[in-house]
Amino acid sequence: MNEAAKSPCQNKRLGCYNTIHQFIIDITIMESLCMKQRLNESDILPFYHVPPLGANVLVLAPHPDDETLGIGGTLRTLMEAGKRVSIAFVTSGDKADPDNPLSAQSVYNNPAGAHFSRYALFRETEAQKALSILSSATHMQPTVPHLFLRYPDREVSNCLDDCLKRLKDVVAPNGKALFDTLYSPSPIELHPDHRATATIALQLQRYCGITVAFYEVTVPLRPNTLIDITQTIVIKQMAIAAYESQLKTTDYCEFITSLNRMRALTLGRSITHAEALLVLRNPWDEQTMNEWFSYRCGLDVAL
């Protein structure tokens, strides 16, 4: 009997057989992967900590406060060690509180043409206060002054090309990186601006070869690097408190402190808080990234 002569029931039955057969193949492949890898705890998460990465770093912060929430303890340690730290704020968070009367007061247009509010300026002032708290008397002047790029809040994905062009001029004006490490939110963050910023970080790495260190704010990532912030957690909490406008609705300090406490799980009793990073010294393709976040490969993939 040819295919056209088969009844609808026969065709449906054949389709079911094919689906079941493919499902069995998929299960067999997954079992093979699990048996082959046999990942232990130490293959999934680091059981050790390392010094903060970079001597001359640039931090991409989608909004004022992300730099402090994500890696405030690391930044303080870097500054205490005399390292150079520059921050690039991609947006100024002008849509974070639409009920604030300052949000409706337009000051001027930002590079992408949207209105820029007095509320955004207020958040920039908070950022400057937080950075002054994180700063140390021994810290070096940043390679470039802290930047407020002022793209529209929640619309970074619509400004990727322009933002990437501007940041290329900052990171590698002649095609050669001025910085050795680029910190960015991870690609699996909740906020669309965070994910868009991660995309920019990956493109900058492909452009000039800079090391990228992804940090976590709203979604725990799978790290390959842990930074001990036991000695700097209090300073980090003080810097978070500088963002008064953001703490009115959400106690970010409590949530982030809890996250940092959990990150010390594999580091022994003497370390109370840690910050987690996914460090990429070379670009990863999409398959490697997917396998990493689905726990289908061990820590050695990052070496």
mmCIF file of N, CA and C in Angstrom, residues 144-244:
data_model
loop_
_atom_site.group_PDB
_atom_site.id
_atom_site.type_symbol
_atom_site.label_atom_id
_atom_site.label_comp_id
_atom_site.label_asym_id
_atom_site.label_seq_id
_atom_site.Cartn_x
_atom_site.Cartn_y
_atom_site.Cartn_z
ATOM 1 N N VAL A 144 38.900 55.531 32.307
ATOM 2 C CA VAL A 144 37.991 56.545 31.764
ATOM 3 C C VAL A 144 37.044 56.940 32.889
ATOM 4 N N PRO A 145 36.566 58.189 32.912
ATOM 5 C CA PRO A 145 35.600 58.586 33.941
ATOM 6 C C PRO A 145 34.346 57.723 33.843
ATOM 7 N N HIS A 146 33.650 57.575 34.965
ATOM 8 C CA HIS A 146 32.393 56.832 34.942
ATOM 9 C C HIS A 146 31.450 57.463 33.914
ATOM 10 N N LEU A 147 30.788 56.606 33.138
ATOM 11 C CA LEU A 147 29.965 57.060 32.017
ATOM 12 C C LEU A 147 28.484 56.835 32.283
ATOM 13 N N PHE A 148 27.665 57.797 31.909
ATOM 14 C CA PHE A 148 26.212 57.631 31.902
ATOM 15 C C PHE A 148 25.769 57.741 30.446
ATOM 16 N N LEU A 149 25.516 56.587 29.816
ATOM 17 C CA LEU A 149 25.182 56.566 28.394
ATOM 18 C C LEU A 149 23.750 57.026 28.136
ATOM 19 N N ARG A 150 22.872 56.880 29.106
ATOM 20 C CA ARG A 150 21.516 57.443 29.084
ATOM 21 C C ARG A 150 20.654 56.938 27.937
ATOM 22 N N TYR A 151 20.720 55.637 27.677
ATOM 23 C CA TYR A 151 19.770 55.043 26.744
ATOM 24 C C TYR A 151 18.430 54.859 27.442
ATOM 25 N N PRO A 152 17.335 54.737 26.694
ATOM 26 C CA PRO A 152 16.018 54.615 27.321
ATOM 27 C C PRO A 152 15.903 53.354 28.171
ATOM 28 N N ASP A 153 15.394 53.515 29.359
ATOM 29 C CA ASP A 153 15.180 52.392 30.265
ATOM 30 C C ASP A 153 14.245 51.382 29.616
ATOM 31 N N ARG A 154 14.586 50.099 29.723
ATOM 32 C CA ARG A 154 13.829 48.972 29.197
ATOM 33 C C ARG A 154 13.849 48.899 27.663
ATOM 34 N N GLU A 155 14.720 49.666 27.016
ATOM 35 C CA GLU A 155 14.763 49.676 25.550
ATOM 36 C C GLU A 155 16.178 49.491 25.007
ATOM 37 N N VAL A 156 17.063 48.916 25.799
ATOM 38 C CA VAL A 156 18.444 48.745 25.341
ATOM 39 C C VAL A 156 18.500 47.847 24.107
ATOM 40 N N SER A 157 17.625 46.850 24.042
ATOM 41 C CA SER A 157 17.629 45.936 22.888
ATOM 42 C C SER A 157 17.325 46.666 21.583
ATOM 43 N N ASN A 158 16.642 47.811 21.668
ATOM 44 C CA ASN A 158 16.345 48.598 20.475
ATOM 45 C C ASN A 158 17.488 49.547 20.107
ATOM 46 N N CYS A 159 18.489 49.617 20.961
ATOM 47 C CA CYS A 159 19.600 50.554 20.750
ATOM 48 C C CYS A 159 20.936 49.826 20.671
ATOM 49 N N LEU A 160 20.908 48.522 20.396
ATOM 50 C CA LEU A 160 22.125 47.711 20.479
ATOM 51 C C LEU A 160 23.244 48.231 19.579
ATOM 52 N N ASP A 161 22.925 48.538 18.338
ATOM 53 C CA ASP A 161 23.968 48.943 17.395
ATOM 54 C C ASP A 161 24.647 50.233 17.836
ATOM 55 N N ASP A 162 23.837 51.218 18.231
ATOM 56 C CA ASP A 162 24.404 52.496 18.648
ATOM 57 C C ASP A 162 25.208 52.345 19.936
ATOM 58 N N CYS A 163 24.657 51.584 20.878
ATOM 59 C CA CYS A 163 25.339 51.378 22.157
ATOM 60 C C CYS A 163 26.655 50.631 21.949
ATOM 61 N N LEU A 164 26.637 49.605 21.108
ATOM 62 C CA LEU A 164 27.856 48.842 20.841
ATOM 63 C C LEU A 164 28.919 49.731 20.201
ATOM 64 N N LYS A 165 28.503 50.572 19.273
ATOM 65 C CA LYS A 165 29.455 51.471 18.612
ATOM 66 C C LYS A 165 30.115 52.399 19.631
ATOM 67 N N ARG A 166 29.324 52.972 20.516
ATOM 68 C CA ARG A 166 29.881 53.891 21.516
ATOM 69 C C ARG A 166 30.817 53.162 22.475
ATOM 70 N N LEU A 167 30.427 51.957 22.872
ATOM 71 C CA LEU A 167 31.261 51.221 23.823
ATOM 72 C C LEU A 167 32.536 50.682 23.169
ATOM 73 N N LYS A 168 32.491 50.390 21.880
ATOM 74 C CA LYS A 168 33.728 50.011 21.184
ATOM 75 C C LYS A 168 34.748 51.141 21.265
ATOM 76 N N ASP A 169 34.263 52.377 21.134
ATOM 77 C CA ASP A 169 35.160 53.530 21.212
ATOM 78 C C ASP A 169 35.726 53.707 22.613
ATOM 79 N N VAL A 170 34.996 53.221 23.618
ATOM 80 C CA VAL A 170 35.465 53.311 25.001
ATOM 81 C C VAL A 170 36.424 52.169 25.313
ATOM 82 N N VAL A 171 36.007 50.949 24.971
ATOM 83 C CA VAL A 171 36.762 49.749 25.349
ATOM 84 C C VAL A 171 38.024 49.587 24.508
ATOM 85 N N ALA A 172 37.901 49.806 23.210
ATOM 86 C CA ALA A 172 39.037 49.567 22.305
ATOM 87 C C ALA A 172 39.006 50.590 21.179
ATOM 88 N N PRO A 173 39.378 51.833 21.460
ATOM 89 C CA PRO A 173 39.262 52.886 20.439
ATOM 90 C C PRO A 173 40.063 52.610 19.171
ATOM 91 N N ASN A 174 41.143 51.865 19.284
ATOM 92 C CA ASN A 174 41.959 51.528 18.113
ATOM 93 C C ASN A 174 41.923 50.035 17.803
ATOM 94 N N GLY A 175 40.884 49.359 18.300
ATOM 95 C CA GLY A 175 40.778 47.922 18.089
ATOM 96 C C GLY A 175 41.509 47.103 19.124
ATOM 97 N N LYS A 176 42.260 47.765 20.002
ATOM 98 C CA LYS A 176 42.993 47.082 21.066
ATOM 99 C C LYS A 176 42.406 47.497 22.409
ATOM 100 N N ALA A 177 42.089 46.518 23.241
ATOM 101 C CA ALA A 177 41.377 46.788 24.493
ATOM 102 C C ALA A 177 42.215 47.635 25.448
ATOM 103 N N LEU A 178 41.581 48.677 26.014
ATOM 104 C CA LEU A 178 42.212 49.478 27.065
ATOM 105 C C LEU A 178 42.092 48.797 28.421
ATOM 106 N N PHE A 179 41.113 47.893 28.534
ATOM 107 C CA PHE A 179 40.827 47.214 29.798
ATOM 108 C C PHE A 179 41.184 45.736 29.668
ATOM 109 N N ASP A 180 41.424 45.087 30.800
ATOM 110 C CA ASP A 180 41.705 43.649 30.744
ATOM 111 C C ASP A 180 40.496 42.793 31.090
ATOM 112 N N THR A 181 39.480 43.394 31.744
ATOM 113 C CA THR A 181 38.297 42.623 32.151
ATOM 114 C C THR A 181 37.046 43.477 32.000
ATOM 115 N N LEU A 182 35.993 42.862 31.467
ATOM 116 C CA LEU A 182 34.707 43.520 31.283
ATOM 117 C C LEU A 182 33.664 42.777 32.103
ATOM 118 N N TYR A 183 33.084 43.443 33.097
ATOM 119 C CA TYR A 183 32.036 42.851 33.924
ATOM 120 C C TYR A 183 30.669 43.230 33.349
ATOM 121 N N SER A 184 29.756 42.265 33.348
ATOM 122 C CA SER A 184 28.425 42.486 32.773
ATOM 123 C C SER A 184 27.418 41.569 33.450
ATOM 124 N N PRO A 185 26.128 41.963 33.500
ATOM 125 C CA PRO A 185 25.104 41.008 33.946
ATOM 126 C C PRO A 185 25.093 39.796 33.022
ATOM 127 N N SER A 186 24.579 38.690 33.513
ATOM 128 C CA SER A 186 24.617 37.449 32.739
ATOM 129 C C SER A 186 23.511 37.404 31.686
ATOM 130 N N PRO A 187 23.632 36.512 30.706
ATOM 131 C CA PRO A 187 22.622 36.401 29.649
ATOM 132 C C PRO A 187 21.296 35.823 30.119
ATOM 133 N N ILE A 188 21.222 35.292 31.356
ATOM 134 C CA ILE A 188 19.982 34.656 31.807
ATOM 135 C C ILE A 188 19.245 35.510 32.840
ATOM 136 N N GLU A 189 19.579 36.791 32.919
ATOM 137 C CA GLU A 189 18.912 37.689 33.861
ATOM 138 C C GLU A 189 17.441 37.902 33.488
ATOM 139 N N LEU A 190 16.653 38.342 34.466
ATOM 140 C CA LEU A 190 15.232 38.597 34.238
ATOM 141 C C LEU A 190 14.991 39.828 33.368
ATOM 142 N N HIS A 191 15.647 40.913 33.693
ATOM 143 C CA HIS A 191 15.355 42.197 33.057
ATOM 144 C C HIS A 191 15.878 42.217 31.616
ATOM 145 N N PRO A 192 15.067 42.676 30.663
ATOM 146 C CA PRO A 192 15.519 42.695 29.261
ATOM 147 C C PRO A 192 16.761 43.553 29.042
ATOM 148 N N ASP A 193 16.899 44.642 29.794
ATOM 149 C CA ASP A 193 18.100 45.473 29.655
ATOM 150 C C ASP A 193 19.351 44.726 30.110
ATOM 151 N N HIS A 194 19.210 43.867 31.112
ATOM 152 C CA HIS A 194 20.347 43.074 31.584
ATOM 153 C C HIS A 194 20.794 42.098 30.497
ATOM 154 N N ARG A 195 19.823 41.427 29.879
ATOM 155 C CA ARG A 195 20.167 40.453 28.834
ATOM 156 C C ARG A 195 20.765 41.150 27.610
ATOM 157 N N ALA A 196 20.217 42.312 27.276
ATOM 158 C CA ALA A 196 20.755 43.061 26.138
ATOM 159 C C ALA A 196 22.186 43.519 26.414
ATOM 160 N N THR A 197 22.448 43.903 27.653
ATOM 161 C CA THR A 197 23.805 44.314 28.030
ATOM 162 C C THR A 197 24.771 43.142 27.922
ATOM 163 N N ALA A 198 24.317 41.944 28.286
ATOM 164 C CA ALA A 198 25.152 40.747 28.133
ATOM 165 C C ALA A 198 25.493 40.502 26.664
ATOM 166 N N THR A 199 24.534 40.720 25.797
ATOM 167 C CA THR A 199 24.780 40.581 24.358
ATOM 168 C C THR A 199 25.863 41.547 23.897
ATOM 169 N N ILE A 200 25.796 42.776 24.388
ATOM 170 C CA ILE A 200 26.807 43.780 24.045
ATOM 171 C C ILE A 200 28.181 43.340 24.541
ATOM 172 N N ALA A 201 28.231 42.802 25.762
ATOM 173 C CA ALA A 201 29.507 42.346 26.328
ATOM 174 C C ALA A 201 30.134 41.252 25.463
ATOM 175 N N LEU A 202 29.315 40.303 25.016
ATOM 176 C CA LEU A 202 29.830 39.219 24.173
ATOM 177 C C LEU A 202 30.339 39.748 22.835
ATOM 178 N N GLN A 203 29.646 40.734 22.278
ATOM 179 C CA GLN A 203 30.091 41.309 21.010
ATOM 180 C C GLN A 203 31.391 42.091 21.186
ATOM 181 N N LEU A 204 31.536 42.762 22.323
ATOM 182 C CA LEU A 204 32.787 43.472 22.603
ATOM 183 C C LEU A 204 33.947 42.488 22.748
ATOM 184 N N GLN A 205 33.667 41.326 23.355
ATOM 185 C CA GLN A 205 34.718 40.316 23.486
ATOM 186 C C GLN A 205 35.166 39.820 22.115
ATOM 187 N N ARG A 206 34.211 39.570 21.232
ATOM 188 C CA ARG A 206 34.570 39.113 19.886
ATOM 189 C C ARG A 206 35.324 40.198 19.117
ATOM 190 N N TYR A 207 35.054 41.444 19.455
ATOM 191 C CA TYR A 207 35.688 42.565 18.751
ATOM 192 C C TYR A 207 37.145 42.752 19.156
ATOM 193 N N CYS A 208 37.435 42.664 20.467
ATOM 194 C CA CYS A 208 38.788 43.010 20.914
ATOM 195 C C CYS A 208 39.439 41.972 21.816
ATOM 196 N N GLY A 209 38.743 40.863 22.108
ATOM 197 C CA GLY A 209 39.350 39.785 22.878
ATOM 198 C C GLY A 209 39.397 39.991 24.376
ATOM 199 N N ILE A 210 38.656 40.948 24.892
ATOM 200 C CA ILE A 210 38.663 41.223 26.326
ATOM 201 C C ILE A 210 38.021 40.076 27.104
ATOM 202 N N THR A 211 38.514 39.800 28.309
ATOM 203 C CA THR A 211 37.896 38.801 29.185
ATOM 204 C C THR A 211 36.566 39.338 29.700
ATOM 205 N N VAL A 212 35.522 38.511 29.655
ATOM 206 C CA VAL A 212 34.195 38.893 30.142
ATOM 207 C C VAL A 212 33.889 38.127 31.421
ATOM 208 N N ALA A 213 33.403 38.846 32.423
ATOM 209 C CA ALA A 213 32.984 38.232 33.687
ATOM 210 C C ALA A 213 31.521 38.583 33.925
ATOM 211 N N PHE A 214 30.638 37.582 33.779
ATOM 212 C CA PHE A 214 29.211 37.800 33.995
ATOM 213 C C PHE A 214 28.891 37.728 35.487
ATOM 214 N N TYR A 215 28.106 38.678 35.966
ATOM 215 C CA TYR A 215 27.662 38.665 37.358
ATOM 216 C C TYR A 215 26.156 38.465 37.436
ATOM 217 N N GLU A 216 25.652 38.213 38.638
ATOM 218 C CA GLU A 216 24.234 37.911 38.836
ATOM 219 C C GLU A 216 23.572 38.999 39.679
ATOM 220 N N VAL A 217 22.331 39.316 39.325
ATOM 221 C CA VAL A 217 21.541 40.280 40.096
ATOM 222 C C VAL A 217 20.178 39.685 40.434
ATOM 223 N N THR A 218 19.409 39.321 39.407
ATOM 224 C CA THR A 218 18.041 38.846 39.637
ATOM 225 C C THR A 218 17.871 37.348 39.431
ATOM 226 N N VAL A 219 18.824 36.705 38.783
ATOM 227 C CA VAL A 219 18.761 35.256 38.560
ATOM 228 C C VAL A 219 20.120 34.648 38.901
ATOM 229 N N PRO A 220 20.159 33.667 39.807
ATOM 230 C CA PRO A 220 21.433 33.002 40.089
ATOM 231 C C PRO A 220 21.967 32.323 38.823
ATOM 232 N N LEU A 221 23.214 32.599 38.495
ATOM 233 C CA LEU A 221 23.810 31.951 37.332
ATOM 234 C C LEU A 221 24.601 30.719 37.760
ATOM 235 N N ARG A 222 25.068 29.962 36.801
ATOM 236 C CA ARG A 222 25.988 28.870 37.117
ATOM 237 C C ARG A 222 27.405 29.421 36.996
ATOM 238 N N PRO A 223 28.110 29.614 38.105
ATOM 239 C CA PRO A 223 29.411 30.273 38.055
ATOM 240 C C PRO A 223 30.566 29.302 37.848
ATOM 241 N N ASN A 224 31.675 29.836 37.385
ATOM 242 C CA ASN A 224 32.931 29.091 37.418
ATOM 243 C C ASN A 224 33.965 29.794 38.297
ATOM 244 N N THR A 225 33.538 30.898 38.932
ATOM 245 C CA THR A 225 34.435 31.697 39.762
ATOM 246 C C THR A 225 33.675 32.244 40.963
ATOM 247 N N LEU A 226 34.268 32.135 42.141
ATOM 248 C CA LEU A 226 33.695 32.699 43.363
ATOM 249 C C LEU A 226 34.700 33.662 43.984
ATOM 250 N N ILE A 227 34.203 34.833 44.388
ATOM 251 C CA ILE A 227 35.029 35.866 45.004
ATOM 252 C C ILE A 227 34.611 36.022 46.463
ATOM 253 N N ASP A 228 35.540 35.889 47.370
ATOM 254 C CA ASP A 228 35.274 36.059 48.801
ATOM 255 C C ASP A 228 35.045 37.539 49.102
ATOM 256 N N ILE A 229 33.851 37.878 49.620
ATOM 257 C CA ILE A 229 33.573 39.268 49.994
ATOM 258 C C ILE A 229 33.238 39.375 51.483
ATOM 259 N N THR A 230 33.737 38.427 52.263
ATOM 260 C CA THR A 230 33.480 38.441 53.705
ATOM 261 C C THR A 230 33.880 39.774 54.325
ATOM 262 N N GLN A 231 35.011 40.319 53.898
ATOM 263 C CA GLN A 231 35.531 41.556 54.484
ATOM 264 C C GLN A 231 34.897 42.816 53.892
ATOM 265 N N THR A 232 34.137 42.674 52.817
ATOM 266 C CA THR A 232 33.583 43.864 52.164
ATOM 267 C C THR A 232 32.060 43.879 52.111
ATOM 268 N N ILE A 233 31.405 42.867 52.683
ATOM 269 C CA ILE A 233 29.944 42.798 52.598
ATOM 270 C C ILE A 233 29.277 43.986 53.276
ATOM 271 N N VAL A 234 29.835 44.471 54.387
ATOM 272 C CA VAL A 234 29.224 45.605 55.094
ATOM 273 C C VAL A 234 29.316 46.870 54.245
ATOM 274 N N ILE A 235 30.471 47.096 53.613
ATOM 275 C CA ILE A 235 30.616 48.248 52.717
ATOM 276 C C ILE A 235 29.637 48.127 51.560
ATOM 277 N N LYS A 236 29.481 46.923 51.033
ATOM 278 C CA LYS A 236 28.527 46.705 49.943
ATOM 279 C C LYS A 236 27.117 47.059 50.393
ATOM 280 N N GLN A 237 26.725 46.640 51.572
ATOM 281 C CA GLN A 237 25.396 46.949 52.089
ATOM 282 C C GLN A 237 25.201 48.452 52.252
ATOM 283 N N MET A 238 26.233 49.150 52.695
ATOM 284 C CA MET A 238 26.155 50.604 52.831
ATOM 285 C C MET A 238 25.976 51.266 51.466
ATOM 286 N N ALA A 239 26.667 50.741 50.455
ATOM 287 C CA ALA A 239 26.538 51.299 49.111
ATOM 288 C C ALA A 239 25.147 51.032 48.540
ATOM 289 N N ILE A 240 24.604 49.847 48.793
ATOM 290 C CA ILE A 240 23.235 49.552 48.345
ATOM 291 C C ILE A 240 22.253 50.530 48.974
ATOM 292 N N ALA A 241 22.472 50.868 50.238
ATOM 293 C CA ALA A 241 21.573 51.784 50.952
ATOM 294 C C ALA A 241 21.554 53.170 50.323
ATOM 295 N N ALA A 242 22.579 53.504 49.536
ATOM 296 C CA ALA A 242 22.606 54.806 48.869
ATOM 297 C C ALA A 242 21.532 54.907 47.796
ATOM 298 N N TYR A 243 21.046 53.772 47.320
ATOM 299 C CA TYR A 243 19.991 53.763 46.305
ATOM 300 C C TYR A 243 18.623 53.780 46.986
ATOM 301 N N GLU A 244 18.338 54.852 47.659
ATOM 302 C CA GLU A 244 17.101 54.957 48.435
ATOM 303 C C GLU A 244 15.865 54.802 47.561
#
